[in-house]
Coordinates of C-alpha atoms and ligand atoms in Angstrom, one line a residue:
M207 CA 128.7 77.9 153.4
E208 CA 131.4 80.4 153.2
H209 CA 132.2 82.0 156.6
V210 CA 135.1 84.3 156.8
T211 CA 136.6 85.4 160.0
N212 CA 138.1 88.8 160.5
A213 CA 141.4 87.2 161.5
T214 CA 144.5 88.5 159.8
P215 CA 145.4 86.1 157.0
A216 CA 148.3 83.8 157.6
K217 CA 151.1 84.6 155.1
F218 CA 153.2 82.1 153.2
K219 CA 155.3 82.4 150.1
T220 CA 153.7 79.2 148.7
L221 CA 150.4 77.7 149.5
I222 CA 149.7 74.1 148.3
I223 CA 146.2 72.7 148.0
G224 CA 145.9 69.0 148.6
S225 CA 148.1 66.4 150.3
G226 CA 148.0 63.6 147.8
F227 CA 150.9 62.5 145.6
S228 CA 151.0 66.0 144.0
G229 CA 151.0 68.0 147.3
L230 CA 153.6 65.7 148.8
C231 CA 155.8 65.9 145.7
I232 CA 155.9 69.7 145.5
G233 CA 156.4 69.9 149.3
I234 CA 159.5 67.7 149.1
K235 CA 160.9 69.6 146.2
L236 CA 160.4 72.9 147.9
K237 CA 162.1 71.7 151.0
Q238 CA 165.0 70.3 149.0
S239 CA 165.4 73.7 147.4
G240 CA 165.4 75.6 150.7
L241 CA 162.0 77.2 149.9
D242 CA 160.7 76.2 153.3
D243 CA 158.0 78.9 153.6
F244 CA 155.0 76.9 152.5
V245 CA 151.8 75.4 153.9
I246 CA 149.8 72.4 152.6
L247 CA 146.0 72.8 153.1
E248 CA 144.1 69.5 153.2
K249 CA 140.3 69.4 153.5
E250 CA 140.3 66.0 155.2
N251 CA 142.0 65.0 158.4
E252 CA 144.5 62.7 156.8
L253 CA 146.9 63.0 153.9
G254 CA 146.8 60.8 150.9
G255 CA 144.3 62.1 148.3
T256 CA 142.8 59.3 146.2
W257 CA 144.6 56.6 148.2
R258 CA 143.0 57.9 151.4
D259 CA 139.5 58.1 149.8
N260 CA 139.3 54.9 147.8
T261 CA 139.0 52.1 150.3
Y262 CA 136.7 49.8 148.4
P263 CA 137.5 46.1 148.7
G264 CA 140.2 45.2 146.2
A265 CA 141.4 48.8 145.7
E266 CA 144.8 48.8 144.2
C267 CA 146.9 50.6 141.7
D268 CA 146.7 49.6 138.0
I269 CA 150.3 50.8 137.4
P270 CA 153.0 48.6 138.9
S271 CA 154.4 50.1 142.2
A272 CA 158.0 50.1 141.0
L273 CA 156.8 52.8 138.5
Y274 CA 153.9 54.2 140.5
S275 CA 156.2 55.7 143.2
Y276 CA 158.5 58.7 143.2
S277 CA 161.7 58.2 141.2
F278 CA 163.7 59.6 144.1
E279 CA 161.9 57.5 146.8
H280 CA 162.2 53.9 146.0
N281 CA 160.4 51.4 148.2
S282 CA 161.8 47.9 148.4
E283 CA 159.0 46.7 150.7
W284 CA 156.2 46.5 148.1
E285 CA 154.4 43.3 148.8
F286 CA 152.8 42.9 145.3
K287 CA 153.8 43.9 141.9
W288 CA 150.7 46.1 141.9
S289 CA 150.2 47.4 145.4
G290 CA 147.0 47.7 147.3
Q291 CA 145.5 50.9 148.6
A292 CA 146.7 50.4 152.2
Q293 CA 150.3 50.0 151.2
I294 CA 150.3 52.9 148.9
L295 CA 148.8 55.1 151.6
K296 CA 151.5 53.9 154.0
Y297 CA 154.1 54.8 151.4
Q298 CA 152.7 58.3 151.2
Q299 CA 152.7 58.6 155.0
D300 CA 156.2 57.3 155.3
V301 CA 157.5 59.8 152.7
A302 CA 155.7 62.7 154.4
T303 CA 157.4 61.7 157.7
K304 CA 160.8 61.2 156.1
Y305 CA 160.7 64.7 154.5
D306 CA 159.2 66.3 157.6
L307 CA 156.1 67.5 155.8
H308 CA 153.6 67.1 158.6
R309 CA 154.6 70.4 160.2
H310 CA 153.7 72.2 157.0
M311 CA 150.2 70.6 156.8
K312 CA 146.9 72.1 158.0
F313 CA 144.1 69.6 157.9
G314 CA 140.3 70.3 157.8
Q315 CA 140.9 73.3 155.4
S316 CA 138.7 73.2 152.3
V317 CA 139.7 75.9 149.9
I318 CA 136.6 77.5 148.4
K319 CA 137.9 80.8 147.0
M320 CA 141.0 82.3 145.7
V321 CA 141.3 86.0 144.6
Y322 CA 144.4 87.5 142.9
N323 CA 145.4 91.0 144.0
E324 CA 146.9 92.9 141.1
S325 CA 148.5 95.5 143.3
T326 CA 150.3 93.2 145.7
H327 CA 150.6 90.2 143.3
Q328 CA 149.3 87.9 146.0
W329 CA 146.5 85.4 146.2
L330 CA 144.0 85.6 149.0
I331 CA 142.8 82.1 149.8
T332 CA 139.7 81.4 151.8
T333 CA 138.5 78.1 153.3
A334 CA 135.1 76.9 154.1
E335 CA 136.2 76.7 157.7
G336 CA 136.5 80.5 157.7
E337 CA 140.3 80.9 157.6
C338 CA 142.2 83.0 155.1
Y339 CA 145.7 83.0 153.8
L340 CA 147.9 85.2 151.6
A341 CA 150.5 83.6 149.3
Q342 CA 152.6 84.8 146.4
H343 CA 152.3 81.3 144.8
V344 CA 149.5 78.8 144.8
V345 CA 150.1 75.3 143.8
T346 CA 147.0 73.1 143.2
G347 CA 147.3 69.4 143.8
V348 CA 143.6 68.6 143.9
G349 CA 143.6 65.6 141.5
Q350 CA 141.4 65.1 138.5
L351 CA 139.3 62.2 140.0
H352 CA 138.3 63.6 143.3
Y353 CA 134.5 64.3 143.5
P354 CA 132.4 61.2 143.1
S355 CA 129.8 61.2 140.4
T356 CA 126.5 59.5 141.1
P357 CA 124.2 59.7 138.1
E358 CA 120.7 61.1 138.7
F359 CA 118.7 58.0 137.8
N360 CA 114.9 58.4 137.9
N361 CA 113.5 57.9 141.4
I362 CA 116.9 57.2 142.9
K363 CA 115.9 58.5 146.3
A364 CA 113.2 55.9 146.6
F365 CA 115.6 53.1 147.2
K366 CA 115.4 52.0 150.8
G367 CA 118.5 49.7 150.9
A368 CA 122.1 50.8 151.5
S369 CA 123.8 52.6 148.7
F370 CA 127.1 54.4 148.3
H371 CA 129.8 55.4 145.8
S372 CA 132.9 53.2 145.3
A373 CA 135.1 56.2 146.4
R374 CA 133.1 56.6 149.6
W375 CA 132.8 53.0 150.6
D376 CA 130.5 52.4 153.6
H377 CA 132.4 49.9 155.7
T378 CA 129.5 49.6 158.2
V379 CA 127.5 47.8 155.6
D380 CA 128.1 44.0 155.8
L381 CA 127.8 42.6 152.3
A382 CA 127.8 38.9 153.4
G383 CA 124.8 37.1 152.0
K384 CA 123.4 40.3 150.4
R385 CA 122.1 41.0 146.9
V386 CA 124.4 43.7 145.6
A387 CA 124.0 45.8 142.4
V388 CA 127.2 47.3 141.0
I389 CA 126.6 50.1 138.5
G390 CA 129.6 50.6 136.3
N391 CA 132.3 48.3 135.0
A392 CA 135.4 50.4 134.6
A393 CA 138.7 50.7 136.6
S394 CA 137.1 50.9 140.1
A395 CA 134.4 48.3 139.4
V396 CA 136.7 45.6 138.0
Q397 CA 138.7 45.7 141.2
L398 CA 135.8 45.6 143.6
I399 CA 133.4 43.2 141.8
P400 CA 135.6 40.1 142.4
E401 CA 135.9 40.9 146.1
V402 CA 132.2 41.6 146.6
A403 CA 131.3 38.4 144.7
K404 CA 133.3 36.4 147.3
V405 CA 130.9 37.4 150.1
A406 CA 127.6 38.5 148.5
S407 CA 124.8 36.0 147.7
K408 CA 124.3 37.7 144.4
V409 CA 126.1 40.4 142.4
S410 CA 124.4 42.1 139.5
V411 CA 126.7 44.2 137.3
F412 CA 125.1 46.9 135.3
Q413 CA 127.3 47.7 132.3
R414 CA 126.7 50.6 129.9
S415 CA 129.7 50.0 127.7
A416 CA 132.2 47.1 127.6
N417 CA 135.9 47.8 128.3
W418 CA 139.2 46.4 127.2
V419 CA 140.8 44.5 130.1
L420 CA 144.4 43.2 129.9
P421 CA 145.6 40.5 132.3
K422 CA 147.6 41.9 135.2
I423 CA 149.7 38.8 135.9
D424 CA 150.1 40.1 139.5
R425 CA 152.1 38.3 142.0
S426 CA 153.7 38.9 145.4
Y427 CA 157.4 39.7 145.7
A428 CA 159.6 37.0 147.4
R429 CA 161.6 38.1 150.4
W430 CA 164.8 37.7 148.3
E431 CA 163.5 40.1 145.7
Q432 CA 162.7 42.7 148.3
R433 CA 166.2 42.3 149.8
L434 CA 167.8 42.5 146.3
S435 CA 165.8 45.6 145.5
A436 CA 167.0 47.2 148.8
R437 CA 170.6 46.4 148.3
V438 CA 171.2 46.7 144.6
P439 CA 169.6 49.9 143.4
I440 CA 170.6 49.3 139.8
V441 CA 168.3 46.3 139.7
T442 CA 165.3 48.4 140.8
K443 CA 166.1 51.2 138.5
S444 CA 166.4 48.8 135.6
Y445 CA 163.1 47.2 136.4
R446 CA 161.4 50.7 136.6
W447 CA 162.9 51.5 133.3
V448 CA 161.6 48.4 131.7
L449 CA 158.1 49.1 133.0
W450 CA 158.4 52.7 131.6
V451 CA 159.6 51.4 128.2
L452 CA 156.6 49.0 128.0
G453 CA 154.2 51.8 128.7
E454 CA 155.8 54.3 126.2
C455 CA 156.5 51.8 123.4
V456 CA 153.5 49.4 123.7
L457 CA 150.5 51.1 125.3
L458 CA 151.2 54.6 124.0
S459 CA 151.8 53.4 120.5
G460 CA 148.4 51.6 120.7
I461 CA 146.7 54.7 121.9
K462 CA 148.4 56.7 119.1
G463 CA 147.0 54.2 116.6
N464 CA 149.7 51.7 115.8
R465 CA 147.7 48.9 114.2
F466 CA 150.1 46.1 115.1
I467 CA 150.1 47.1 118.8
R468 CA 146.3 47.5 118.8
W469 CA 146.0 44.1 117.3
G470 CA 148.3 42.5 119.9
V471 CA 146.6 44.3 122.8
K472 CA 143.2 43.2 121.5
K473 CA 144.4 39.6 121.3
A474 CA 145.7 39.7 124.9
C475 CA 142.4 41.2 126.1
N476 CA 140.3 38.6 124.2
W477 CA 142.5 35.8 125.6
N478 CA 142.0 37.3 129.1
M479 CA 138.2 37.2 128.6
R480 CA 137.9 33.9 126.8
R481 CA 139.9 31.9 129.4
F482 CA 136.9 32.4 131.8
I483 CA 133.9 33.4 129.6
K484 CA 132.8 30.6 127.3
D485 CA 129.3 31.8 126.4
D486 CA 129.3 33.5 123.0
E487 CA 126.5 35.9 123.8
L488 CA 128.3 37.0 127.0
I489 CA 131.5 37.4 125.0
A490 CA 129.7 39.7 122.5
K491 CA 128.3 41.8 125.4
L492 CA 131.8 42.1 127.0
T493 CA 133.6 43.1 123.8
P494 CA 134.0 46.9 123.4
S495 CA 133.1 48.7 120.3
Y496 CA 135.7 51.5 120.7
A497 CA 139.4 51.5 119.8
I498 CA 142.0 50.3 122.3
G499 CA 143.1 53.3 124.5
A500 CA 140.1 55.5 123.8
K501 CA 139.2 55.0 127.4
R502 CA 141.5 53.8 130.2
I503 CA 142.8 50.3 129.4
L504 CA 141.9 48.2 132.4
F505 CA 144.1 45.5 134.1
S506 CA 142.6 42.6 135.9
D507 CA 143.3 38.9 136.5
N508 CA 140.0 38.2 138.2
Y509 CA 137.3 40.4 136.7
Y510 CA 136.2 37.9 134.1
R511 CA 136.7 35.0 136.5
A512 CA 134.2 36.8 138.8
L513 CA 131.7 37.3 136.0
A514 CA 131.9 33.6 135.4
R515 CA 130.7 32.8 138.9
D516 CA 127.2 31.4 139.5
N517 CA 126.4 34.3 141.8
V518 CA 127.3 37.1 139.4
E519 CA 125.2 38.3 136.4
L520 CA 125.7 41.0 133.8
H521 CA 123.0 43.4 132.6
T522 CA 123.6 45.5 129.6
S523 CA 120.2 47.3 129.2
A524 CA 119.8 50.8 130.5
I525 CA 118.5 51.3 134.0
T526 CA 115.1 53.0 133.6
E527 CA 114.4 53.9 137.3
F528 CA 114.9 53.0 140.9
S529 CA 112.3 51.6 143.2
E530 CA 112.0 51.1 147.0
S531 CA 113.6 47.7 146.7
G532 CA 115.8 47.9 143.7
L533 CA 115.8 49.1 140.2
N534 CA 114.1 48.6 136.8
C535 CA 116.0 47.6 133.7
A536 CA 114.7 46.1 130.4
G537 CA 111.1 46.1 131.8
L538 CA 112.0 44.0 134.9
E539 CA 112.3 44.9 138.5
H540 CA 115.5 43.7 140.2
K541 CA 115.6 43.6 144.0
F542 CA 118.7 44.5 145.9
D543 CA 119.9 45.0 149.5
V544 CA 122.8 47.2 148.4
V545 CA 123.6 49.4 145.4
V546 CA 127.2 50.4 144.7
F547 CA 127.8 53.2 142.3
A548 CA 131.1 52.6 140.6
T549 CA 130.2 55.5 138.3
G550 CA 133.4 57.5 138.3
F551 CA 134.1 61.1 139.1
K552 CA 133.1 64.7 138.2
T553 CA 136.1 65.6 136.1
N554 CA 134.7 68.6 134.3
P555 CA 134.8 71.5 135.0
F556 CA 138.2 71.5 136.6
F557 CA 138.2 73.2 140.0
A558 CA 134.4 72.9 140.2
H559 CA 134.6 73.5 144.0
I560 CA 136.9 76.4 144.1
D561 CA 136.0 80.0 143.0
I562 CA 139.2 81.2 141.4
L563 CA 139.3 84.9 140.4
G564 CA 142.3 86.1 138.5
V565 CA 143.3 89.3 136.8
G566 CA 140.4 91.7 136.4
G567 CA 138.3 89.5 138.7
R568 CA 137.8 87.0 135.9
S569 CA 136.6 83.6 137.0
I570 CA 138.5 80.6 135.9
R571 CA 135.1 79.0 135.0
D572 CA 134.5 81.8 132.5
A573 CA 138.1 81.6 131.2
W574 CA 137.5 77.8 130.6
H575 CA 133.9 78.0 129.4
D576 CA 135.0 75.9 126.3
G577 CA 136.8 73.3 128.4
A578 CA 139.8 73.5 130.7
Q579 CA 143.1 74.3 129.1
A580 CA 146.6 75.4 130.3
Y581 CA 150.1 75.9 129.0
L582 CA 151.7 72.5 129.4
G583 CA 149.1 71.8 132.1
V584 CA 150.8 74.1 134.6
A585 CA 149.8 77.7 133.9
T586 CA 146.8 79.5 132.4
H587 CA 146.6 83.1 131.2
G588 CA 145.1 85.6 133.6
F589 CA 145.9 83.6 136.7
P590 CA 149.5 84.6 137.6
N591 CA 151.5 82.3 139.8
L592 CA 148.7 79.8 139.9
H593 CA 150.8 76.6 139.3
M594 CA 148.8 73.5 138.6
L595 CA 150.0 70.0 139.3
Y596 CA 148.0 67.3 137.4
G597 CA 146.2 70.1 135.6
P598 CA 144.5 70.1 132.2
N599 CA 145.9 67.7 129.7
T600 CA 148.4 66.0 132.0
N601 CA 146.7 62.7 132.8
L602 CA 148.2 59.6 131.2
G603 CA 146.6 56.4 129.9
H604 CA 149.8 54.5 129.4
T605 CA 152.1 55.0 132.4
S606 CA 152.5 56.6 135.8
A607 CA 151.2 60.1 136.4
L608 CA 153.8 60.5 139.1
I609 CA 156.4 61.1 136.3
M610 CA 154.4 64.1 135.3
L611 CA 154.0 65.3 138.9
E612 CA 157.8 65.3 139.4
A613 CA 158.4 67.2 136.2
Q614 CA 155.7 69.8 137.2
S615 CA 157.0 70.1 140.7
D616 CA 160.5 70.8 139.3
Y617 CA 159.0 73.5 137.0
V618 CA 157.3 75.2 140.0
V619 CA 160.5 75.3 141.9
R620 CA 162.3 76.8 138.9
A621 CA 159.5 79.4 138.5
I622 CA 159.7 80.4 142.1
K623 CA 163.5 80.7 142.0
Y624 CA 163.5 82.6 138.7
L625 CA 161.1 85.2 140.2
D626 CA 163.2 85.5 143.4
E627 CA 166.4 86.0 141.3
S628 CA 164.8 88.4 138.8
S629 CA 163.1 90.5 141.5
T630 CA 159.8 90.0 139.8
L631 CA 156.6 89.1 141.7
A632 CA 154.5 87.2 139.3
L633 CA 154.5 85.3 136.0
D634 CA 151.5 85.1 133.7
I635 CA 151.6 82.9 130.6
K636 CA 150.9 84.9 127.5
L637 CA 147.5 84.2 126.0
E638 CA 148.9 83.6 122.5
K639 CA 151.4 81.1 123.7
E640 CA 148.7 79.2 125.6
L641 CA 146.4 79.2 122.6
E642 CA 149.1 78.2 120.2
Y643 CA 150.0 75.2 122.5
N644 CA 146.4 74.1 122.8
T645 CA 145.7 74.3 119.1
E646 CA 148.8 72.0 118.7
L647 CA 147.4 69.6 121.3
Q648 CA 143.9 69.3 119.9
T649 CA 145.3 68.9 116.4
R650 CA 147.5 66.0 117.6
F651 CA 144.6 64.5 119.5
G652 CA 142.9 64.1 116.1
N653 CA 145.1 61.2 115.3
M654 CA 144.7 59.4 118.6
A655 CA 142.1 57.0 120.0
F656 CA 140.5 59.3 122.6
S657 CA 137.7 60.7 120.5
D658 CA 136.6 57.2 119.6
A659 CA 134.7 56.6 122.8
S660 CA 131.5 58.2 124.1
N661 CA 131.0 59.1 127.8
S662 CA 134.8 59.3 128.4
W663 CA 136.1 61.3 131.3
Y664 CA 139.0 62.2 129.1
M665 CA 136.7 64.5 127.1
D666 CA 134.7 67.7 127.8
G667 CA 132.4 67.8 124.8
D668 CA 134.6 67.4 121.7
K669 CA 137.7 68.5 123.5
V670 CA 140.2 66.2 125.2
T671 CA 140.8 68.1 128.5
T672 CA 142.4 65.6 130.8
N673 CA 145.0 63.7 128.9
W674 CA 148.5 64.6 127.7
V675 CA 149.1 64.0 124.0
G676 CA 152.5 62.3 123.9
G677 CA 155.2 60.4 125.9
T678 CA 156.6 61.5 129.2
R679 CA 160.0 62.4 127.9
E680 CA 158.5 64.9 125.5
Y681 CA 156.6 66.4 128.4
E682 CA 159.6 66.6 130.6
R683 CA 161.7 68.1 127.9
R684 CA 159.2 70.8 127.1
L685 CA 158.8 71.8 130.7
N686 CA 162.5 71.9 131.1
Q687 CA 162.9 74.1 128.1
I688 CA 160.3 76.7 129.1
D689 CA 161.2 80.2 128.0
W690 CA 160.3 82.6 130.8
F691 CA 159.8 85.3 128.2
D692 CA 156.7 83.4 127.1
Y693 CA 155.3 84.8 130.4
V694 CA 154.3 88.4 131.2
H695 CA 156.5 89.6 134.1
M696 CA 154.4 91.4 136.7
G697 CA 155.3 93.5 139.7
Ligands
NAP990 P1 135.0 55.6 135.2 O1 136.2 55.2 134.5 O2 134.5 57.0 134.9 O3 133.9 54.6 135.0 C1 132.6 54.8 135.4 C2 131.7 53.6 135.1 O4 130.4 53.9 135.5 C3 131.7 53.3 133.6 O5 131.5 51.9 133.5 C4 130.5 54.0 133.1 O6 129.9 53.5 132.0 C5 129.5 53.8 134.3 N1 128.5 54.9 134.3 C6 128.7 56.2 134.6 N2 127.6 56.8 134.5 C7 126.6 55.9 134.2 C8 125.2 55.9 134.0 N3 124.5 57.1 134.0 N4 124.6 54.8 133.7 C9 125.3 53.6 133.7 N5 126.6 53.5 133.8 C10 127.2 54.6 134.1 O7 135.2 55.6 136.8 P2 136.2 54.6 137.7 O8 136.0 53.2 137.3 O9 136.0 55.0 139.1 O10 137.6 55.0 137.2 C11 138.0 56.4 137.0 C12 139.4 56.5 136.8 O11 140.0 56.4 138.1 C13 140.1 55.5 135.9 O12 140.0 55.8 134.6 C14 141.5 55.5 136.4 O13 142.2 56.6 135.9 C15 141.3 55.9 137.9 N6 141.4 54.6 138.7 C16 142.6 54.1 138.9 C17 142.7 53.0 139.6 C18 144.1 52.5 139.8 O14 144.3 51.3 139.9 N7 145.1 53.3 139.7 C19 141.6 52.3 140.1 C20 140.4 52.9 140.0 C21 140.3 54.0 139.2 P3 130.5 54.0 130.5 O15 131.8 53.3 130.3 O16 129.5 53.7 129.6 O17 130.7 55.5 130.6

């Protein structure tokens, strides 16, 4: 519940919400630009965002670490090609220490309200803990996959066993010898199911739709590779570039509809499945009906291997209801000790947990009643100096989102400097520019795979609200070429 103290608000030039990869990136860029007057508010007591929250067994990144790391902060210590959660979190902590970001962070501060003052051109930010802040600029780095979504199955509260969401893993529950139900079979599930299957007596996977799963071909780095990476930066840079090219030229082309690439990716997914799954009926159940790239393409070397184990079974009928001891599906009661909801996140509406009131007291929820939208994902009309990192239409299905975060952080720094130099207080993207841009996006999405899948977190109704439409170079170029006269200058 909101509880505001009468304390004088703490004032900062820039207030950043969230200390995940976004918050850290903009913090670093601000410091490097001498714009030191900022605070990072974090609702938890530790930094890290998604890599702090997702501690389920097997949690790791599905983008190789050489690419899923800041371009300016290379790490030669990655143990695996695709790093685990703990090492990624350590990378974030090390980066925060190196750039002296800890002294800018305030933990235990959940932003619940932000109000724009049209006279002073400042934002008043209130937290659930009762503190308030004033800032000329607000930068949101709250992620798109932050609030776990647990479906409201019939009678769900009746279940007497342990149950939890994949992103809020209950490490006090010992799964050894237990009967475990996993609901969902997407990015989180394919990572945790193989680990749970190693200890549980039985794992029942409840799949609503099948997914395309490419082999990861993961491996650990040899010590000599780590040393080479530390000593010869060009090797590392070249490897990063090769990974980037693969994403842009192969996966993105498939998502955009290139039939040859789709055929090849499909072949690789089928090979990945058929090397472990031999039963035709099971193969049919595990074969998706949607186009490659419509939902996130998954990577796993051991998901199908786990499904082939004697103690793992797959259910594809709808769950009808829960009971005290399990759940009912296809007219049968299945008994479990533990239920894991690997059922994804509440991605729409954006900023569901923050009341954002812009010019004229207009709420961002009203402004976005037809689905979230923003100009290049960073600015939306009526909310001056509200800079979004990983905002609407900036998620990627083919490469590292950190490339986008870096470009967005550079944009924010440029915007702040531009305002300082032009003695203007605020910038508000013109409505016609934002609308023109979003019409272009939705038209281009028409030719892509995204609308081919139902229940996708990429979509809000018929509108793609989360993903970017093209390659990362196009995005960087467009952000770099922003014309400040597309913004209303205020104050
Ligand atoms: P998700 O992709 O939203 O998948 C949720 C799963 O739960 C799907 O299998 C979905 O089935 C199922 N589900 C949802 N509601 C259901 C219901 N009412 N009844 C039955 N099944 C239901 O969530 P996620 O796996 O947590 O992944 C979310 C995103 O997080 C990924 O797309 C990815 O971007 C990111 N992620 C990244 C990594 C990484 O390595 N970097 C790891 C994990 C997650 P349907 O498919 O039928 O909807």
